[in-house]
Amino acid sequence: MRGARHARWTACAVAAVLAPAACGTGVGVGGGAGVLTSSWGDPQNPLEPANTNEVQGGKVLDMIFRGLKRYDPRTGKAENMLAERIETHDSRNFTITVKDGWRFSNGEPVTARSFVDAWNYGASLRNNQKNAYFFGYIEGYEKVHPESGAQRADTLSGLKVTGPRTFTVRLGQKFSTFPDTLGYPAFAPLPKAFFTDHAAWVSKPVGNGPYRIESYTKGSAMALRKWGAYPGDDKARNDGVTLMVYTDSNTAYTDVLAGNLDLVDDVPATQLKNVRTDLDGRYINTPAGILQTLAFPYYDKRWDTGGARKVRTGLSMAINRRQITETLFRDTRTPATDWTSPVLGTDGGYKAGLCGSACDYDPARARELVREGGGIPGGQVKITYNADTGSHKQWVDAVCNSINNALGNDKACVGNPIGTFADFRNQIGRHKMAGPFRAGWQMDYPLIQNFLQPLYYTGASSNDGQWSNKDFDRLVDRANAETDRAKAVQLFQQAEGVVRDNMAAIPLWYQNGSAGYSQRLSNVALNPFSVPVYDEIKVG
């Protein structure tokens, strides 16, 4: 899931939209004594589960939906939620039984059909869902979502409803950890109302989670309120959450200090020096499954040559990660030495030092590699990033300064800001990047596979630079088919070695989740995805 950052909310702008609201006071802002307010940014796309692959939209889906699995908010482990049982004898054919008694907030029951219809919709080429790729494991995907030409089938042949609460899934190949992916929001169930009046559903999405959407005004706020009839054990411990739109995380932070906002879930780098004193114990800094990288536009053939591979490795060695993280980010970032996250643990696939010398700061070798590779394509590195948060400009400038110093050329690297995250993502989607670009990755589920396949597999959903390597693809296919988890991890790490040898993307640093909150709140925590565990927060 692509790392999004916050858009700006101007105090009092929401009052007319979300009455009653008392501007300027923490207690009244956003809808009442039991409702908390939290910084947020407008989602890139409508909140269809299979069409949301960025953080801000994902926060909402996590509140209004529950799927077959849920990732434990502390350990990240995939645990049954709506799944009563997921059974397989061969890691290819799965029988899924849905728990009884679950409903959507509009009263509709959640059935096996709710999942099968949702997954078929998400996979369909004509529906143009950004997460369609996640259904690519299921048999028949190539007809429902062909790489070229028209759609040849309306439904996935590998999905069959066998009873009110049971359905079967047949995959195109063995995938032993497939059940662990089913906590990702793309696999959420959908009510009949989604299909019968799609426009109305999109304007006010209906889910089956502990919160309901009450209202949303783009650029201002979204009000979510506790659903009293929610049947799950993880019922909301507050009356609701109002997500306030900010374009500047510094403004969100100062609003927390002033009592005009309850929670900022991305403390800006400029505030880290004073955050512990400012918030007096109300600051959270915890490891998260987030990796920041520089991605490359391989559709620009100048970056897709043997010489360019050397240049990319040289640029990696020109970046002084330790100095940048210690100077700008204090204890919230750690220099990356692989392409996953320490949150996975060694059993989950994290391998410290896998990048080897290619991630070590070595100016002399950096200059040598760039020279051997024929020089920087176009003569200058332009790192594109979204400018609607202060922290990106800081680190991009620092990375460019490091590259310029290492290469002995003060014009070798410059930042290339784009105004908003939405515009930034839209340009990436249209393949308009002229050089490397910011590519933060927040894990969708805690598997090494999720740090590799969506980003680097040929044609994958988040392979924004369109990198392609047959050896990598082949190793990923073998790893997915491996029923022994340890052997699968070893194969994924071999695939990661291919990423390293080609420097498909430059790993920068692992990112902690950070948050600050007001005195109104207690029991505040971030999950391993760096998202607040909203349903556990207490107000007052």
XYZ file of C-alpha atoms in Angstrom, residues 28-536:
509
model
C -16.417 19.851 20.646
C -14.502 19.567 17.399
C -15.976 16.968 15.084
C -19.126 15.901 16.864
C -19.357 15.427 20.602
C -17.729 14.477 23.860
C -17.252 10.805 22.965
C -15.937 11.454 19.435
C -12.247 11.864 18.696
C -10.714 13.857 15.848
C -7.740 12.604 13.865
C -5.587 14.013 11.058
C -6.201 12.551 7.617
C -5.924 13.111 3.872
C -8.518 12.693 1.127
C -8.371 9.219 -0.461
C -7.142 9.025 -4.010
C -10.157 7.014 -5.197
C -13.717 6.146 -4.126
C -13.666 3.809 -1.117
C -14.385 0.561 -2.941
C -12.317 -2.108 -1.148
C -10.681 -3.356 -4.339
C -9.933 0.175 -5.544
C -8.088 1.505 -2.479
C -4.337 0.937 -2.335
C -3.136 3.963 -0.354
C -2.968 4.669 3.355
C -5.654 7.303 3.839
C -8.411 5.326 2.159
C -7.137 2.210 3.893
C -7.682 3.806 7.314
C -11.387 4.160 6.547
C -11.744 0.648 5.161
C -10.136 -0.710 8.342
C -12.901 0.961 10.344
C -15.955 0.134 8.242
C -15.090 -3.396 7.068
C -14.166 -6.744 8.558
C -12.983 -9.602 6.348
C -12.312 -13.278 6.680
C -9.079 -12.540 8.522
C -7.910 -9.657 10.691
C -4.331 -8.769 11.521
C -3.736 -8.624 15.249
C -3.229 -4.924 16.079
C -0.174 -5.761 18.178
C 1.538 -8.718 16.527
C 0.284 -8.416 12.945
C -0.594 -12.120 12.947
C -3.458 -13.103 10.627
C -6.346 -14.427 12.725
C -9.824 -15.603 11.765
C -12.442 -12.836 11.829
C -15.483 -13.713 9.703
C -13.868 -17.008 8.728
C -15.135 -19.869 10.857
C -12.823 -22.247 8.987
C -10.434 -22.135 6.021
C -9.546 -25.683 5.000
C -7.207 -27.112 2.370
C -5.530 -30.423 1.664
C -3.201 -29.264 -1.115
C -2.595 -25.475 -0.701
C -4.474 -24.918 -3.954
C -8.098 -25.775 -3.205
C -9.651 -24.025 -0.191
C -13.053 -24.415 1.442
C -14.139 -21.349 3.398
C -16.941 -21.253 5.953
C -18.255 -17.822 6.979
C -19.371 -17.278 10.573
C -23.091 -17.003 11.205
C -24.749 -13.867 12.591
C -22.786 -11.179 10.782
C -24.568 -8.312 9.052
C -23.762 -5.151 7.169
C -24.728 -1.905 8.862
C -27.754 -1.609 6.533
C -29.115 -4.876 7.948
C -28.152 -7.199 5.095
C -26.650 -10.543 6.198
C -23.034 -11.313 5.318
C -23.000 -14.551 3.356
C -20.648 -16.527 1.180
C -22.173 -14.688 -1.764
C -21.111 -11.371 -0.210
C -17.480 -12.423 -0.618
C -17.733 -14.161 -3.996
C -19.595 -11.269 -5.628
C -17.142 -8.745 -4.174
C -14.102 -10.673 -5.374
C -15.547 -11.141 -8.861
C -16.251 -7.406 -9.026
C -12.736 -6.579 -7.859
C -11.122 -8.889 -10.406
C -13.150 -7.680 -13.402
C -11.221 -5.734 -16.031
C -14.203 -3.544 -16.852
C -14.437 -2.341 -13.249
C -10.859 -1.051 -13.387
C -10.062 -1.721 -9.735
C -6.514 -0.873 -8.644
C -6.266 -3.992 -6.477
C -7.543 -6.381 -9.142
C -4.108 -7.985 -9.141
C -4.703 -9.450 -5.680
C -7.300 -11.784 -7.223
C -4.782 -12.953 -9.817
C -4.003 -16.061 -7.767
C -7.546 -17.360 -8.339
C -8.177 -19.645 -11.292
C -9.819 -17.913 -14.235
C -8.306 -14.505 -13.620
C -6.706 -14.418 -17.068
C -10.196 -14.465 -18.635
C -11.772 -11.975 -16.248
C -8.789 -9.635 -16.385
C -6.683 -10.398 -19.492
C -3.387 -8.594 -20.026
C -4.652 -7.468 -23.413
C -7.908 -7.563 -25.303
C -11.472 -7.750 -24.059
C -12.705 -9.503 -20.925
C -13.706 -13.072 -21.821
C -15.586 -14.064 -18.644
C -17.656 -12.258 -16.029
C -16.687 -14.375 -13.033
C -13.655 -16.220 -11.737
C -13.945 -19.929 -12.495
C -12.068 -20.663 -9.264
C -14.840 -19.246 -7.049
C -17.927 -21.332 -6.260
C -20.697 -20.656 -3.730
C -21.575 -24.024 -2.189
C -23.963 -22.918 0.566
C -25.271 -19.834 2.377
C -22.082 -19.645 4.413
C -19.620 -21.735 2.381
C -17.634 -21.211 -0.785
C -14.626 -22.771 -2.445
C -11.537 -21.158 -3.928
C -9.316 -22.851 -6.478
C -6.016 -21.105 -7.194
C -4.059 -21.215 -10.413
C -1.129 -22.699 -8.505
C -0.275 -23.688 -4.960
C -0.046 -20.770 -2.542
C 0.388 -22.019 0.990
C 0.043 -18.620 2.673
C -3.016 -17.532 0.679
C -5.286 -17.532 3.778
C -2.974 -15.025 5.467
C -3.607 -12.504 2.680
C -7.356 -12.466 3.312
C -7.219 -9.733 5.944
C -6.308 -7.235 3.226
C -9.255 -4.872 2.558
C -9.501 -5.834 -1.130
C -10.958 -9.166 0.042
C -13.725 -7.524 2.104
C -17.350 -8.600 1.547
C -19.843 -6.272 -0.134
C -23.602 -5.919 0.403
C -26.148 -6.263 -2.380
C -26.673 -2.493 -2.173
C -23.186 -2.030 -3.641
C -24.382 -3.630 -6.889
C -28.014 -2.502 -7.018
C -27.296 1.214 -6.473
C -23.594 1.626 -6.909
C -23.591 5.424 -7.114
C -25.442 5.714 -3.808
C -23.080 3.237 -2.138
C -19.989 5.095 -3.362
C -21.366 8.377 -2.032
C -21.857 6.774 1.404
C -20.152 3.368 1.679
C -21.831 0.666 3.755
C -19.673 -1.973 5.434
C -19.765 -4.499 8.259
C -17.170 -3.035 10.649
C -17.457 -1.284 14.020
C -18.014 2.144 12.423
C -20.459 3.633 9.909
C -19.763 6.610 7.654
C -22.072 9.454 8.610
C -20.852 12.102 6.150
C -17.909 13.143 4.004
C -16.988 16.463 2.458
C -13.902 16.247 0.283
C -11.169 18.575 1.431
C -12.749 18.976 4.869
C -13.616 15.883 6.894
C -15.216 12.464 7.126
C -17.390 11.633 10.118
C -17.511 7.998 11.227
C -19.717 6.937 14.105
C -19.875 3.817 16.225
C -22.259 1.168 14.900
C -24.147 0.021 17.957
C -25.302 -3.272 16.427
C -21.827 -4.390 15.369
C -21.573 -8.125 16.238
C -17.791 -8.435 16.557
C -15.700 -8.623 19.725
C -13.710 -5.548 18.690
C -16.526 -3.054 19.296
C -15.602 0.631 19.286
C -14.745 2.000 22.734
C -15.586 5.528 21.633
C -18.631 7.108 20.001
C -16.894 7.842 16.736
C -13.977 9.283 14.811
C -13.944 12.424 12.713
C -11.099 12.369 10.213
C -9.955 15.921 9.542
C -8.259 16.755 6.239
C -4.824 18.399 6.513
C -2.293 19.343 3.836
C 0.433 20.063 6.381
C 1.312 17.665 9.175
C 2.966 20.544 11.057
C -0.423 22.265 11.261
C -2.006 19.046 12.516
C 0.688 18.733 15.164
C 0.262 22.302 16.416
C -3.510 21.791 16.482
C -3.006 18.832 18.833
C -0.926 21.043 21.101
C -3.618 23.750 20.980
C -6.450 21.321 21.769
C -8.076 21.697 18.347
C -7.279 18.136 17.267
C -7.074 14.903 19.255
C -4.681 12.760 17.228
C -1.955 13.267 14.631
C -0.679 9.948 13.333
C 2.410 11.209 11.553
C 4.547 13.470 13.704
C 6.524 15.674 11.257
C 10.293 15.501 11.285
C 10.535 19.186 12.191
C 8.806 18.493 15.517
C 10.781 15.428 16.621
C 13.282 17.472 18.611
C 10.632 18.692 21.035
C 7.856 16.107 20.742
C 8.502 14.290 24.017
C 8.454 17.531 25.978
C 5.535 19.010 24.036
C 3.285 16.007 24.544
C 4.437 14.923 28.003
C 4.127 11.161 27.502
C 1.449 11.305 24.790
C 3.870 10.433 21.992
C 4.038 7.029 20.294
C 7.059 5.820 18.325
C 6.842 2.161 17.369
C 8.234 -0.096 14.588
C 5.974 -0.485 11.579
C 5.976 -2.402 8.315
C 6.980 0.622 6.249
C 9.898 0.962 3.858
C 10.891 4.118 1.991
C 12.565 3.649 -1.386
C 13.450 5.470 -4.568
C 11.735 3.835 -7.537
C 12.734 4.229 -11.173
C 10.768 4.662 -14.446
C 11.793 1.638 -16.466
C 9.383 2.714 -19.202
C 12.041 5.377 -19.851
C 14.567 3.176 -21.649
C 17.461 5.344 -20.491
C 16.940 3.852 -17.024
C 16.539 0.288 -18.311
C 20.010 -0.591 -19.542
C 22.976 -2.500 -18.192
C 24.799 0.775 -17.692
C 21.848 2.277 -15.840
C 21.954 -0.679 -13.426
C 25.440 0.401 -12.418
C 24.279 4.004 -12.122
C 21.412 2.993 -9.810
C 23.789 1.040 -7.584
C 26.182 3.986 -7.601
C 23.413 6.349 -6.547
C 22.524 3.984 -3.701
C 26.124 4.076 -2.490
C 26.123 7.892 -2.719
C 23.373 8.183 -0.088
C 24.528 8.541 3.508
C 21.487 6.891 5.087
C 22.804 6.925 8.636
C 23.612 10.622 8.640
C 20.233 11.512 7.126
C 18.178 9.389 9.512
C 20.082 10.570 12.575
C 19.949 14.234 11.582
C 16.402 14.508 10.270
C 14.441 11.680 11.823
C 16.185 10.980 15.132
C 14.874 7.604 16.365
C 11.929 7.247 13.942
C 13.873 5.900 10.930
C 16.562 3.228 10.555
C 18.826 2.826 7.495
C 17.488 0.039 5.304
C 19.695 -2.942 4.544
C 17.100 -4.947 2.610
C 13.778 -4.466 0.787
C 11.389 -5.698 3.509
C 10.965 -4.645 7.156
C 12.335 -5.782 10.536
C 8.692 -6.065 11.648
C 8.532 -9.382 9.746
C 11.252 -10.929 11.906
C 13.744 -13.427 10.566
C 11.138 -16.197 10.393
C 8.921 -13.911 8.306
C 11.627 -13.115 5.760
C 13.525 -10.092 7.041
C 17.256 -10.540 6.445
C 19.420 -7.758 7.811
C 22.281 -6.847 5.488
C 20.877 -8.553 2.391
C 21.603 -5.401 0.386
C 25.295 -5.758 1.229
C 27.783 -3.112 0.142
C 25.281 -1.643 -2.335
C 23.575 0.072 0.603
C 26.810 1.244 2.237
C 27.864 4.868 1.881
C 30.938 4.764 -0.352
C 31.482 7.970 -2.378
C 34.532 6.676 -4.257
C 32.785 3.525 -5.430
C 29.632 5.543 -6.191
C 31.566 7.820 -8.555
C 33.226 4.816 -10.178
C 29.936 3.002 -10.827
C 28.178 6.076 -12.206
C 31.118 6.684 -14.536
C 31.232 3.011 -15.631
C 27.484 3.117 -16.278
C 27.802 6.001 -18.696
C 26.682 8.735 -16.355
C 23.284 9.749 -15.027
C 20.584 9.425 -17.723
C 19.710 12.920 -18.901
C 22.623 14.335 -16.924
C 20.685 14.945 -13.706
C 18.712 12.976 -11.120
C 15.328 14.594 -10.491
C 13.647 13.002 -7.471
C 9.893 13.521 -7.708
C 7.831 13.710 -4.508
C 4.551 15.126 -3.237
C 5.011 18.471 -1.532
C 1.875 18.475 0.654
C 3.884 17.518 3.703
C 7.046 19.190 4.912
C 9.047 16.058 5.675
C 9.451 14.841 2.079
C 11.191 18.016 0.937
C 13.610 17.760 3.834
C 14.767 14.244 3.146
C 14.777 14.616 -0.638
C 17.005 17.680 -0.270
C 19.239 15.716 2.115
C 19.468 12.758 -0.284
C 20.342 15.100 -3.160
C 22.971 16.876 -1.066
C 24.502 13.506 -0.239
C 24.528 12.441 -3.902
C 25.941 15.783 -5.024
C 28.708 15.642 -2.442
C 29.580 12.042 -3.227
C 29.693 12.651 -6.981
C 31.451 16.017 -6.659
C 28.745 17.774 -8.669
C 26.346 20.178 -6.979
C 23.870 19.836 -9.863
C 23.826 16.043 -10.093
C 20.585 15.742 -8.077
C 17.607 18.033 -7.459
C 14.158 17.611 -5.940
C 11.109 17.758 -8.193
C 8.022 18.562 -6.069
C 4.425 17.937 -7.124
C 1.763 19.841 -5.187
C -0.450 17.105 -3.764
C -0.315 13.394 -3.092
C -3.273 12.793 -5.422
C -1.546 14.607 -8.308
C 1.682 12.773 -7.525
C -0.028 9.377 -7.631
C -1.948 10.283 -10.781
C 1.255 11.195 -12.605
C 2.853 7.954 -11.448
C -0.192 6.043 -12.695
C 0.108 7.725 -16.092
C 3.820 6.819 -16.212
C 4.966 10.424 -16.386
C 8.002 10.171 -14.101
C 11.174 11.585 -15.688
C 13.483 10.051 -13.093
C 13.467 8.394 -9.658
C 10.479 9.054 -7.418
C 9.466 8.605 -3.797
C 7.967 5.186 -3.220
C 7.023 4.532 0.376
C 5.539 1.066 0.902
C 3.307 0.175 3.803
C 2.700 -3.553 4.017
C -0.776 -4.831 3.199
C -0.206 -8.029 5.176
C 2.825 -9.245 7.142
C 4.478 -11.538 4.586
C 7.778 -11.102 2.747
C 5.788 -11.814 -0.402
C 3.913 -8.535 0.061
C 7.137 -6.506 0.048
C 8.259 -8.100 -3.214
C 5.550 -9.375 -5.541
C 3.211 -6.322 -5.704
C 6.196 -4.027 -6.317
C 8.546 -5.939 -8.615
C 6.672 -8.796 -10.302
C 6.047 -8.174 -13.994
C 2.738 -6.315 -14.394
C 2.037 -6.252 -10.659
C -0.448 -3.788 -9.199
C 2.086 -1.481 -7.546
C 4.969 -2.016 -9.949
C 4.759 1.658 -10.844
C 8.135 1.771 -12.561
C 7.277 -1.279 -14.725
C 10.432 -3.207 -13.813
C 10.484 -6.739 -15.216
C 12.837 -9.644 -14.599
C 12.142 -13.263 -15.515
C 14.449 -14.685 -12.855
C 12.657 -12.708 -10.161
C 9.227 -13.771 -11.438
C 10.278 -17.412 -11.574
C 11.561 -17.405 -7.984
C 8.387 -15.736 -6.714
C 6.262 -18.346 -8.470
C 8.290 -21.118 -6.856
C 8.062 -19.496 -3.435
C 4.295 -19.129 -3.684
C 3.948 -22.797 -4.578
C 6.110 -23.983 -1.680
C 4.048 -25.502 1.154
C 6.954 -25.396 3.614
C 6.997 -21.859 5.015
C 10.742 -21.796 5.748
C 11.570 -22.955 2.214
C 9.169 -20.384 0.787
C 10.924 -17.630 2.735
C 14.309 -18.781 1.393
C 13.021 -18.598 -2.186
C 11.567 -15.139 -1.608
C 14.938 -14.023 -0.260
C 16.596 -15.379 -3.406
C 14.115 -13.276 -5.393
C 15.038 -10.307 -3.226
C 18.646 -10.967 -4.199
C 17.658 -10.413 -7.837
C 16.156 -7.060 -6.829
C 19.464 -6.231 -5.126
C 21.680 -7.309 -8.009
C 19.691 -5.075 -10.358
C 19.028 -2.308 -7.802
C 15.433 -2.333 -9.051
C 14.683 0.286 -6.382
C 16.970 1.982 -3.872
C 16.023 1.129 -0.267
C 16.397 4.160 1.995
C 15.114 3.487 5.516
C 12.658 1.564 7.625
C 10.044 3.857 9.101
C 8.476 3.721 12.535
C 4.890 4.665 13.113
C 4.584 7.863 15.125
C 1.641 9.639 16.698
C 0.810 12.331 19.196
C -2.489 12.807 20.994
C -4.395 15.133 23.275
C -5.191 14.763 26.963
C -8.750 13.744 26.042
C -7.561 10.370 24.764
C -6.270 7.211 26.412
C -5.430 3.674 25.269
C -3.925 5.014 22.037
C -1.793 2.615 19.990
C -0.579 2.100 16.445
C -0.795 -1.284 14.750
C 2.149 -2.805 12.811
C 0.875 -0.960 9.731
C 1.355 2.383 11.597
C -2.409 3.000 11.613
C -4.133 4.030 14.868
C -6.205 1.267 16.449
C -9.209 3.571 16.424
C -11.729 1.155 17.917
C -9.655 0.785 21.120
